[in-house]
Coordinates of C-alpha atoms in Angstrom, one line a residue:
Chain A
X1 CA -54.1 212.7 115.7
X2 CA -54.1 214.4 119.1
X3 CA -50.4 215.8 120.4
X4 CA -48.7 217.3 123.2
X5 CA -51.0 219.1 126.2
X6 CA -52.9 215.5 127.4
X7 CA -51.1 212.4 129.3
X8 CA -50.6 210.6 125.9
X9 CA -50.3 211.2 122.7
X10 CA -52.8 209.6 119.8
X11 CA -50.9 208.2 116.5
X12 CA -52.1 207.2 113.5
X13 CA -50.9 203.7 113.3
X14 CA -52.8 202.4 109.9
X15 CA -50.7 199.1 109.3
X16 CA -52.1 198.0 112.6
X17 CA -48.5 197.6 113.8
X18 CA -46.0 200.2 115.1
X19 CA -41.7 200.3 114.7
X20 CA -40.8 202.0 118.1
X21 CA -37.0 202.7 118.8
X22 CA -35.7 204.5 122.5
X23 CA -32.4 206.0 123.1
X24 CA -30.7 208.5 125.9
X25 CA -28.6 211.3 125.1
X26 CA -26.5 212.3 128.1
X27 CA -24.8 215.7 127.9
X28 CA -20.9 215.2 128.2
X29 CA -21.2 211.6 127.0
X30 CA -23.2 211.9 123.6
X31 CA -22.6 216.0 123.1
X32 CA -21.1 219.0 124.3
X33 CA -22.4 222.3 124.7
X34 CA -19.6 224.0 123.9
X35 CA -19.4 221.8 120.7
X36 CA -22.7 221.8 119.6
X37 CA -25.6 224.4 119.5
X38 CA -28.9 223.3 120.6
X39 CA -30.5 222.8 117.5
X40 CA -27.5 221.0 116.5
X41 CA -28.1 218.4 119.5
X42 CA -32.2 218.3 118.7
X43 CA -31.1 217.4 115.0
X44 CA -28.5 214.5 116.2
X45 CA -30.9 213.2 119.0
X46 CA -34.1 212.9 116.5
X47 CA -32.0 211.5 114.0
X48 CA -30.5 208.7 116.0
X49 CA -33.6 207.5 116.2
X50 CA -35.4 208.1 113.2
X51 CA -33.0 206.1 111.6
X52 CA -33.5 203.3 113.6
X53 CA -36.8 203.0 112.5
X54 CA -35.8 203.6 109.0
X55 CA -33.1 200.9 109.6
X56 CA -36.6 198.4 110.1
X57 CA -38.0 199.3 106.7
X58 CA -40.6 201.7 108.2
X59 CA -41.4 205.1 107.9
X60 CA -40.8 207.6 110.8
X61 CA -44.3 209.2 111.9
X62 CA -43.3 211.2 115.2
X63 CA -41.1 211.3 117.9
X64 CA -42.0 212.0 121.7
X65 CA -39.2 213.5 124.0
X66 CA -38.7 213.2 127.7
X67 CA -35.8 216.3 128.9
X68 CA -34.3 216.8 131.9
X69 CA -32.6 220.1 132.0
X70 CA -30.7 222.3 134.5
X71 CA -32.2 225.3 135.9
X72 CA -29.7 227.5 134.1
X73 CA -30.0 226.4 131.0
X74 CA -30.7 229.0 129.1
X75 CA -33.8 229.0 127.6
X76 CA -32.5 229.9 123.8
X77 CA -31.1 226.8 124.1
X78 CA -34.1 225.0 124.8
X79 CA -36.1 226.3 122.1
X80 CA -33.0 225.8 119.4
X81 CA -33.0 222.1 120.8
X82 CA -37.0 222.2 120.3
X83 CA -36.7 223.9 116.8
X84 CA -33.9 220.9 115.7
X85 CA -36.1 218.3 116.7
X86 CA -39.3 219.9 114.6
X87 CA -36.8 220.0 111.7
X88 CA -34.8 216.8 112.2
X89 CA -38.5 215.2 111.9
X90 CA -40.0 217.6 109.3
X91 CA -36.9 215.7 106.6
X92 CA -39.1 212.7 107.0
X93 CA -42.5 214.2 107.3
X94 CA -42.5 213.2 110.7
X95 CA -43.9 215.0 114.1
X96 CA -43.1 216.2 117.6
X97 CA -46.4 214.6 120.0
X98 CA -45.5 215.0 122.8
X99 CA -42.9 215.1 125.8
X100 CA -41.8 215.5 129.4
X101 CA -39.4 218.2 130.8
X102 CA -37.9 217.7 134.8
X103 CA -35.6 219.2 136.4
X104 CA -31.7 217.8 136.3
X105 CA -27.9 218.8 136.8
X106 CA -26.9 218.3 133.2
X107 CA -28.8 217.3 130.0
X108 CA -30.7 214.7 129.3
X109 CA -32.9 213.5 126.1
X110 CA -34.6 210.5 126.1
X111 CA -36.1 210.2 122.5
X112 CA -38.5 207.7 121.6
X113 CA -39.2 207.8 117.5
X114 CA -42.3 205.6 116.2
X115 CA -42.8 204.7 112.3
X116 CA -45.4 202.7 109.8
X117 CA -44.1 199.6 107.8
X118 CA -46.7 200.1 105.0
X119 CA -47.5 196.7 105.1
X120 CA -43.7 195.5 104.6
X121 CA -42.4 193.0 106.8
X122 CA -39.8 194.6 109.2
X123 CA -36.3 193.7 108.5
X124 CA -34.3 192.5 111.3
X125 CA -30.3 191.8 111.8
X126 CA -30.8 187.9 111.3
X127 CA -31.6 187.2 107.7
X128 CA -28.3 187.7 106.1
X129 CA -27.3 184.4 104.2
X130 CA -24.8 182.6 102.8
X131 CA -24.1 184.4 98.8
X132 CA -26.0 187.5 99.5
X133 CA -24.2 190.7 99.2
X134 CA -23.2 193.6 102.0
X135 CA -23.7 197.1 101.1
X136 CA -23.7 200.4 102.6
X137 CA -25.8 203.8 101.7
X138 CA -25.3 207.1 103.5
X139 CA -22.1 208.9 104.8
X140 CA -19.3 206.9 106.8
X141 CA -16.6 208.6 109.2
X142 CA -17.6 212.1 109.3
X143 CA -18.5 211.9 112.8
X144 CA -15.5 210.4 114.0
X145 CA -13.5 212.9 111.7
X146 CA -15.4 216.0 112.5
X147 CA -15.3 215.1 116.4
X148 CA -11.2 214.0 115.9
X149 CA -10.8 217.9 114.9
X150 CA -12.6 219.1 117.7
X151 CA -10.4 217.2 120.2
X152 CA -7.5 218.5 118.1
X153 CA -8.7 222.1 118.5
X154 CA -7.2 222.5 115.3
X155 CA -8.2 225.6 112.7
X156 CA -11.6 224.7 111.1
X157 CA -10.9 226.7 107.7
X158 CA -12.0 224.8 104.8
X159 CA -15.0 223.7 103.2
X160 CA -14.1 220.2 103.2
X161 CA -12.9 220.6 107.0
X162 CA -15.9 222.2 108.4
X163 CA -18.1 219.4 106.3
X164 CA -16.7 216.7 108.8
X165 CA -17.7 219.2 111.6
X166 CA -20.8 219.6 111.0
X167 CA -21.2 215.9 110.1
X168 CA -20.3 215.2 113.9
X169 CA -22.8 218.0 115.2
X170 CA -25.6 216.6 113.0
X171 CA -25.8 213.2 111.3
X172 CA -27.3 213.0 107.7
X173 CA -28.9 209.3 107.5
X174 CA -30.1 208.4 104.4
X175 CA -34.1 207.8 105.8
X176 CA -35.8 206.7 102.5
X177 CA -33.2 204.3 102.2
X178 CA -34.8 202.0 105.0
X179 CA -38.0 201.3 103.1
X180 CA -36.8 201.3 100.0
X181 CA -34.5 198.5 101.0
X182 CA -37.1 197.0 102.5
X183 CA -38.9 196.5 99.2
X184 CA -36.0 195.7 97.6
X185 CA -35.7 192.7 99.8
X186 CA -32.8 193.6 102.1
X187 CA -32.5 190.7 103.9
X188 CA -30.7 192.3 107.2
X189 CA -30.2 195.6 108.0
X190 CA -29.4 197.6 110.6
X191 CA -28.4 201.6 111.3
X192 CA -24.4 202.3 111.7
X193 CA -24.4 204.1 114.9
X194 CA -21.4 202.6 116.5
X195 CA -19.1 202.0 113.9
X196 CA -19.2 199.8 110.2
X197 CA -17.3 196.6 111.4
X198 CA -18.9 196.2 114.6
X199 CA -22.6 197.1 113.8
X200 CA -22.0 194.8 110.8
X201 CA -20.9 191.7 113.4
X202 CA -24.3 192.2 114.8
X203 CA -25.5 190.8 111.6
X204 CA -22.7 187.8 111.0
X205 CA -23.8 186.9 115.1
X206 CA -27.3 187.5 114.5
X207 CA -27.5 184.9 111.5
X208 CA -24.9 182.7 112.4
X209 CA -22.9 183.7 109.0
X210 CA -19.3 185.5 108.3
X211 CA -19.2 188.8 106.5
X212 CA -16.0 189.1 104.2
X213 CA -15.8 193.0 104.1
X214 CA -13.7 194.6 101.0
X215 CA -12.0 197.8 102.1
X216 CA -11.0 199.5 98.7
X217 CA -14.5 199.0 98.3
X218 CA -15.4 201.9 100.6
X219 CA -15.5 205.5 99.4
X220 CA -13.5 208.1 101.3
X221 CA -15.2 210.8 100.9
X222 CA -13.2 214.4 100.6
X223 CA -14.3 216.1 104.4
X224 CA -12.7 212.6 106.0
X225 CA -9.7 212.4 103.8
X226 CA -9.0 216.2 104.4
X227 CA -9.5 215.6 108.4
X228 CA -7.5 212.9 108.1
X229 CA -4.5 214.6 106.4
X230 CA -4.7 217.5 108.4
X231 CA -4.6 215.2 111.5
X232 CA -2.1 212.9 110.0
X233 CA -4.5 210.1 110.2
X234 CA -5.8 207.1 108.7
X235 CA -9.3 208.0 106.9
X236 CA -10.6 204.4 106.4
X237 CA -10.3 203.6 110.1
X238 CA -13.1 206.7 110.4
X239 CA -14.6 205.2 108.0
X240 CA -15.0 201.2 109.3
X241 CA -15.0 202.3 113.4
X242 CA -16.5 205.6 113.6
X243 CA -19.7 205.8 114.7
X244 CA -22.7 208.6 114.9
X245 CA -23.1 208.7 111.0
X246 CA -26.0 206.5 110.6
X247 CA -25.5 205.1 107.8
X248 CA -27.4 202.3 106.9
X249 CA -25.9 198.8 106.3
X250 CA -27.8 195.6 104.7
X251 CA -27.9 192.7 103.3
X252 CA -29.0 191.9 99.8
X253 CA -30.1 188.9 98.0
X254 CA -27.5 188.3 95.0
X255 CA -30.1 188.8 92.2
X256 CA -31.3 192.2 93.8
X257 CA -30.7 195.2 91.4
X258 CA -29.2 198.0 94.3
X259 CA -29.9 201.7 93.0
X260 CA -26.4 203.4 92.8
X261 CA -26.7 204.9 96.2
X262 CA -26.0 201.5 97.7
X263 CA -22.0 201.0 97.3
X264 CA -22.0 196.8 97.3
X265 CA -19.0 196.8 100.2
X266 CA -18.6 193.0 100.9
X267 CA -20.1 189.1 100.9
X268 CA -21.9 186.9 103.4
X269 CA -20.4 183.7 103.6
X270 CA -20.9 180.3 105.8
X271 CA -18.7 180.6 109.3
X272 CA -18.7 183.6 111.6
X273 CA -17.1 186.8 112.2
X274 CA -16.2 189.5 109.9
X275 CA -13.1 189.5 107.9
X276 CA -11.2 193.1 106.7
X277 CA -8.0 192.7 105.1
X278 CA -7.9 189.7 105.9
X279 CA -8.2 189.7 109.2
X280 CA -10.8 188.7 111.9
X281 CA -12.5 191.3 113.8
X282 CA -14.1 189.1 116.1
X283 CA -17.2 190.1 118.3
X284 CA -15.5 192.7 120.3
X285 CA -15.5 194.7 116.8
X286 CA -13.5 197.6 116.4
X287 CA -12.1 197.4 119.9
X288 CA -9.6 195.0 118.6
X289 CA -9.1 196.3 115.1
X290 CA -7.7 199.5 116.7
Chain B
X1 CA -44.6 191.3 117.4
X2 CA -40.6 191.9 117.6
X3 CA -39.3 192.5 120.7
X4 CA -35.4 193.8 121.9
X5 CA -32.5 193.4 120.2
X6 CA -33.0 194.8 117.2
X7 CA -32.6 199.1 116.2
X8 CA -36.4 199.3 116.9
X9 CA -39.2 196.8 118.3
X10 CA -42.4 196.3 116.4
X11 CA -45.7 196.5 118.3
X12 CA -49.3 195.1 117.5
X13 CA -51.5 198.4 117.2
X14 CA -55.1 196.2 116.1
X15 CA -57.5 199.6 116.6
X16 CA -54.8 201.3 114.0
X17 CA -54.0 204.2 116.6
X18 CA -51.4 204.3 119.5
X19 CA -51.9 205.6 122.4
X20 CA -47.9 207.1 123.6
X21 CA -46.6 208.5 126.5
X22 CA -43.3 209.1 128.0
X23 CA -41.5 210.7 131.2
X24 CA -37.8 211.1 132.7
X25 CA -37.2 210.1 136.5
X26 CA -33.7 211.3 137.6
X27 CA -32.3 210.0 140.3
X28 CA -32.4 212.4 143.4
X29 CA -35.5 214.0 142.1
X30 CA -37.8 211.4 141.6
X31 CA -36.2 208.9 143.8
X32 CA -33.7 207.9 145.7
X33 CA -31.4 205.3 146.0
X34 CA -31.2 204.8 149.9
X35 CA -35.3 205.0 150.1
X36 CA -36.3 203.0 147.3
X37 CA -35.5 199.5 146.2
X38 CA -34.3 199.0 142.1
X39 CA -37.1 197.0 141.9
X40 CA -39.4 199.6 143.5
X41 CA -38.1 202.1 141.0
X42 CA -38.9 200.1 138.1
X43 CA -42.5 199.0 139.5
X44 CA -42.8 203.1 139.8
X45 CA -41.3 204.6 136.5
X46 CA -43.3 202.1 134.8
X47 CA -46.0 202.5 136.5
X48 CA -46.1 206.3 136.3
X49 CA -46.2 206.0 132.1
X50 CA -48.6 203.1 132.0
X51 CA -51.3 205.3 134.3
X52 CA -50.7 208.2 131.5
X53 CA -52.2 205.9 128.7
X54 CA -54.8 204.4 131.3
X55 CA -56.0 207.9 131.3
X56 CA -56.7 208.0 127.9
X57 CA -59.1 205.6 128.0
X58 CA -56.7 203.0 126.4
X59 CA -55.2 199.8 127.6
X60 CA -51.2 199.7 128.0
X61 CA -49.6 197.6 126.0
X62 CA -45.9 197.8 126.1
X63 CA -42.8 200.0 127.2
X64 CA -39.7 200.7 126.2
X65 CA -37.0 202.1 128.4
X66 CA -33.7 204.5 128.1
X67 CA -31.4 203.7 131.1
X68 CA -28.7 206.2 131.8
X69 CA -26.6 204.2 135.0
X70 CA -23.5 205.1 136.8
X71 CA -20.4 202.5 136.1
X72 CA -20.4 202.1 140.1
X73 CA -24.2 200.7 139.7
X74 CA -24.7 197.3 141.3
X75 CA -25.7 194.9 138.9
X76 CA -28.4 194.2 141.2
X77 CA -29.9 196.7 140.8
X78 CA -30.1 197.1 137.1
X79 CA -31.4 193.2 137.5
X80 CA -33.9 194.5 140.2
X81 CA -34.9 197.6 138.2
X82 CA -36.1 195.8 134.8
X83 CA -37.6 193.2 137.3
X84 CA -40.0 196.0 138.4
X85 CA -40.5 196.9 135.0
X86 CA -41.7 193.7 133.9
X87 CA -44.1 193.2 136.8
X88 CA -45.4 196.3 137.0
X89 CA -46.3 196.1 132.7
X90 CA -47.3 192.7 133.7
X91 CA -50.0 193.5 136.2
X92 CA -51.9 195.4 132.9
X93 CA -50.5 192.4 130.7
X94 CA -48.2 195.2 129.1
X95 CA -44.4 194.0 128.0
X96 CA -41.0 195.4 127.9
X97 CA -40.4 195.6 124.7
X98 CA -36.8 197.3 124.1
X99 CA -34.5 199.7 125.7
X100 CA -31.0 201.6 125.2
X101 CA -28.3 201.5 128.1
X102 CA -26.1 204.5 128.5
X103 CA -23.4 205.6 131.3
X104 CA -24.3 208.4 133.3
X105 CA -23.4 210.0 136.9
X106 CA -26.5 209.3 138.4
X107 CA -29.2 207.4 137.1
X108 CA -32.0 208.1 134.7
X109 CA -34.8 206.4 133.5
X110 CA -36.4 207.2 130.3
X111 CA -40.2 205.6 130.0
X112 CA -42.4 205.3 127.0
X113 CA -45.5 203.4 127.5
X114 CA -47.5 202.2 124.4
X115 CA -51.6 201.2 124.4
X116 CA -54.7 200.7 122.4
X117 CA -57.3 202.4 122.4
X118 CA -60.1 199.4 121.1
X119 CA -62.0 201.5 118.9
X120 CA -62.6 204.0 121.8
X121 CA -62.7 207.5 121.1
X122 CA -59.5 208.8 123.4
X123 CA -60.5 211.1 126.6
X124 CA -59.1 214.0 126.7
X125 CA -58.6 216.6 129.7
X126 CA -61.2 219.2 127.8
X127 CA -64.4 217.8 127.4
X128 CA -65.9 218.7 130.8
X129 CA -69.4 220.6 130.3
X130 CA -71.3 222.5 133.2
X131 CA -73.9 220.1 134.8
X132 CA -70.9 217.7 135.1
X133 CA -69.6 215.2 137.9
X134 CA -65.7 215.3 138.8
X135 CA -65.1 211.9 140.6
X136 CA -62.2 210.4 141.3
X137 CA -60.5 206.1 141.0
X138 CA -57.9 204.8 143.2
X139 CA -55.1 206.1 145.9
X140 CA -54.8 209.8 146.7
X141 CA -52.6 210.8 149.6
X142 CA -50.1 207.4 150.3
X143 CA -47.5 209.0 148.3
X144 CA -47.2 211.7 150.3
X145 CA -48.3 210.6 153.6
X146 CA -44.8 207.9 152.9
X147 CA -42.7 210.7 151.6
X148 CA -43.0 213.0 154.6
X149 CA -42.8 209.8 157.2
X150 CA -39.2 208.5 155.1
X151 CA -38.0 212.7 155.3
X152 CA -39.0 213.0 159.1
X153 CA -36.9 209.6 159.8
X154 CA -39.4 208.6 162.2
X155 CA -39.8 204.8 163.0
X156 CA -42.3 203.1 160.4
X157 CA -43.3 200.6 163.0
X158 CA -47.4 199.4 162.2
X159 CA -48.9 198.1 159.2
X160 CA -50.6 201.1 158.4
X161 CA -47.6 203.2 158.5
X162 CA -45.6 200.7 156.3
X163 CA -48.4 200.8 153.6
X164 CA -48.0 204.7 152.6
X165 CA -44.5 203.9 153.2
X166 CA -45.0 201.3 150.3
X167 CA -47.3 203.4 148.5
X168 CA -44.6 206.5 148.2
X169 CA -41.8 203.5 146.5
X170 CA -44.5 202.0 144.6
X171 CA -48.0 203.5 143.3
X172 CA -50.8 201.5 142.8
X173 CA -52.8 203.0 139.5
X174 CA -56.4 201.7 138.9
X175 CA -55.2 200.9 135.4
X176 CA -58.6 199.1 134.4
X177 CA -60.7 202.2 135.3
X178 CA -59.2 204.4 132.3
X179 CA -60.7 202.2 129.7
X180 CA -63.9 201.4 132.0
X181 CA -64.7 205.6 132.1
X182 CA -64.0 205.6 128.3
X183 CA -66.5 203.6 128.0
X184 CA -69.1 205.3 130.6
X185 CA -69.0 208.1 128.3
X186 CA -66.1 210.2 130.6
X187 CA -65.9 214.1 129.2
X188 CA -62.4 214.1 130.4
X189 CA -59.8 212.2 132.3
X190 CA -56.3 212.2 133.7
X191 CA -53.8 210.8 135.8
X192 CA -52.9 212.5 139.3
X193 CA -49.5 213.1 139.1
X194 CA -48.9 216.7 140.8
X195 CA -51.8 216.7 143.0
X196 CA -55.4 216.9 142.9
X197 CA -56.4 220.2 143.2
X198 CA -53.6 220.9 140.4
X199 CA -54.6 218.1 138.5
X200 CA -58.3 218.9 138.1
X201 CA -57.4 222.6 137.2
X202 CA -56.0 221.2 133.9
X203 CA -59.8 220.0 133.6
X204 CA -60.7 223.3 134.3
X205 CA -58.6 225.1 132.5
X206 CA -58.7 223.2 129.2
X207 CA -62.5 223.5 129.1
X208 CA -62.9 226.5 130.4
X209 CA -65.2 225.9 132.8
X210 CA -64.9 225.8 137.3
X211 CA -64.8 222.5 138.9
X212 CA -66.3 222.9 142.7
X213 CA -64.7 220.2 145.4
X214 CA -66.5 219.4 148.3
X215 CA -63.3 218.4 150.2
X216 CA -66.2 216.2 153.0
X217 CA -66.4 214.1 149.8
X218 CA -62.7 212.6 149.8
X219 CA -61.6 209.5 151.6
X220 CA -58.6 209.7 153.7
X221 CA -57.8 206.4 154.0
X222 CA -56.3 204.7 157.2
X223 CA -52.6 204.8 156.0
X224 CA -52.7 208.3 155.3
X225 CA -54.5 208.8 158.7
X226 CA -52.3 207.4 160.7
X227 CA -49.0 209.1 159.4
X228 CA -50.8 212.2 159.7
X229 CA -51.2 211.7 163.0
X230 CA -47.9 210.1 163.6
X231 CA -46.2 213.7 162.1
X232 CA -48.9 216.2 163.5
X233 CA -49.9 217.1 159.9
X234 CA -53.5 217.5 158.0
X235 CA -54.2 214.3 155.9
X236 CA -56.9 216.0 153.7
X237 CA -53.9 218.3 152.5
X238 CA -52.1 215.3 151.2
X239 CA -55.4 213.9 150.0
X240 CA -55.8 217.2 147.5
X241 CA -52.1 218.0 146.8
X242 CA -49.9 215.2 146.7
X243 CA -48.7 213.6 143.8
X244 CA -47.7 210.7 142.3
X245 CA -50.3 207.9 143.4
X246 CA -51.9 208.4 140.0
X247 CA -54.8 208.0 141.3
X248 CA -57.5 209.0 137.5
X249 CA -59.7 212.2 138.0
X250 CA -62.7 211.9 135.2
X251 CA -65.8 214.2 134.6
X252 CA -69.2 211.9 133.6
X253 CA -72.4 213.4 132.2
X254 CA -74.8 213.2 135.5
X255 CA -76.5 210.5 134.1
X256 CA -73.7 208.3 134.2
X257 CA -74.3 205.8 136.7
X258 CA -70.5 205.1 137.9
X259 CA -69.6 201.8 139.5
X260 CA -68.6 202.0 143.5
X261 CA -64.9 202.2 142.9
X262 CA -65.3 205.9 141.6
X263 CA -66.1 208.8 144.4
X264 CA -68.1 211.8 143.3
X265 CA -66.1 214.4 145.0
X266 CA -67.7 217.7 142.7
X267 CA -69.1 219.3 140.0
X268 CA -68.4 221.1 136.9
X269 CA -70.0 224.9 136.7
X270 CA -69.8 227.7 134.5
X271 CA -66.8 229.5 135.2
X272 CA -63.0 229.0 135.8
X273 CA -60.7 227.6 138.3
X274 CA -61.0 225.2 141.3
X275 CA -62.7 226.1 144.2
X276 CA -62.6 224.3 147.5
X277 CA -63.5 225.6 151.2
X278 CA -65.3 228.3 148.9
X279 CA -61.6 229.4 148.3
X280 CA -60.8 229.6 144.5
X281 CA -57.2 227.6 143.8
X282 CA -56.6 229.4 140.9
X283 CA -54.0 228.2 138.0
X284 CA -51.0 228.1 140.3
X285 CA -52.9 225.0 142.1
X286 CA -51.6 223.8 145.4
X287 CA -48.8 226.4 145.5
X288 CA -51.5 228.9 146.7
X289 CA -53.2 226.4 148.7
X290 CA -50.3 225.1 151.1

């Protein structure tokens, strides 16, 4: 409704309630400049937080961006970072209104992303019950492969190689998944942003329930399994620790009907914890699985 | 409605627009560590956001925050800083209502502040209209005037010294006036943050019209007095270019009757730019004025 040039920015908010989610981007920590290209870093920072409002049931509308750069930083780089965040929202039909640029010694992006629920009730990480199901839509361990390469510094020369790449530069979440599950009736759900088993013990701890996790149950797909065979690694640890993917993980009612995208990966049961292979991850998550 | 520890929080936004702003203090820049309490910090970053939304015309009503701390960070601090964020969003009856933590070298704050406009129209910086009044709402000058006294290192040893010493660590925004001038019928309206001459030649400049000060019409209040004395320095200087006591600067049709706790300090006029001491500012503000 009004955008960037005033103090604040004026968004349409017609359900009368707004989904805001925050998050910090340090340069070093979150990215590299010499592994990612601006825009790549303005697609991963919008996303991050677009999908955590998708990962509510909502809608993204717009984001608003607080940077602090160095005064070196060349200003291609600035507008590629500006141009990836105009197209990371444009996926979801969502804006840029607005932001703050200072002075710092390295990068940082603070992104806040807002969305609409549409009159659906927001769904949190505590519902999960006893009988539902746990399932999983979007891509899982690209990141963690496509960053494992980078480390390597290993040749990058296959389709299926450069795929996990460019899955760690710039995340893919599965947006319309968020609301659609919503209306579906997830009962938990929550963005995978720091890796499958321990984002998923957020929702055992938040609803005081176990999740029994089936791992032949999850899909490999072919850029993790070729990462992983080139690095002589195992793919399914990418694909239940890595994080950075945003996938999107909930929790389903038995009776719901899931469209295919939603791969049915596990149960909710009564205790605590999450069980893999029939082991306990515990709350420290993947720390202890590794 | 929903407040942290979920991916996103969800607010109440009754007038069915939100009013958003957001900024990024770095340590070292905006602050320091040795001059400024954690809990001053926190009064300040929040404070700085809340006044942009003020100066819409609309009432704050929550904040969410992006931390980027050091691993060396006393938890103190951190337990200091969010107690300066809840106080300061509490003197407007504002909340916290989520954040992300991240490690950094130094520290950085990420602010977004949240409000509601109650069925006002939102006040922009370009509706000012020749035949206007520029008045001004709250501090100008502590900020400064306790800046310079901290840098010279002299001894801050009477009350009035020791309030713009307190007013540099923590502004003091007439919050309540930004939806009170909305409601006068303000043209325009923002926040100083950079200074006022600077400031007010966004007014000009947006509506492209000259704003004439007369500089007899500004209050230097006793703080500011007295550590301009104390450092042999001019207090009206900090009065018309200092920053950061967010202080609102509105234009009103003349026949606005405007309560006491706004000054009428000029007038809108055909033309561009800022003139003061008949000397035009210009768009590079107080650069050409120091």
């Amino acid at each position: 409704m009004l955008g960037p040039g005033d103090d604040a920015a004026v968004l349409s908010a017609p359900d009368g309630r707004v989904v805001v989610s925050t998050d910090v981007l340090i340069e070093g920590r979150h990215f590299r400049r010499d592994w990612s290209s601006g825009y790549d870093v303005g697609r991963k920072a919008a996303a991050q937080n677009l999908s955590d409002v998708a990962a509510m049931g909502a809608t993204p509308t717009s984001i608003v961006v607080g940077l602090g750069i160095p005064a070196d930083l060349p200003l291609t780089w600035l507008d590629e970072l500006t141009d990836g965040f105009v197209d990371e929202c444009a996926t979801v039909g969502a804006s840029v209104a607005g932001g703050d640029v200072t002075r710092c010694d390295l990068v940082v992006i603070g992104v806040t992303a807002l969305g609409d629920l549409g009159g659906r009730a927001p769904v949190t990480r505590s519902g999960a019950r006893p009988g539902h199901v746990v399932a999983v839509t979007g891509r899982l361990g690209y990141a963690a492969a496509g960053w494992a390469l980078l480390e390597a510094g290993v040749p990058v020369d296959s389709p299926a190689l450069r795929e996990a790449v460019a899955g760690h530069r710039r995340p893919c979440p599965p947006y319309a998944m968020g609301p659609l599950a919503a209306e579906l009736g997830a009962s938990a759900m929550l963005d995978v942003s720091d890796g499958f088993l321990q984002d998923v013990g957020h929702i055992a701890e938040a609803a005081g329930v176990r999740v029994e996790l089936d791992p032949r149950a999850f899909t490999v797909a072919e850029p993790v399994a070729a990462a992983a065979k080139e690095l002589g690694a195992d793919p399914l640890e990418w694909v239940l620790s890595g994080g950075e993917d945003h996938a999107l993980a909930a929790t389903f009612p038995p009776d719901v009907r899931l469209p295919a995208s939603w791969q049915v990966v596990g149960r909710v049961v009564e205790g605590e914890g999450v069980l893999v292979y029939g082991r306990e991850i515990g709350r420290r998550g993947w720390d202890h699985f590794r």
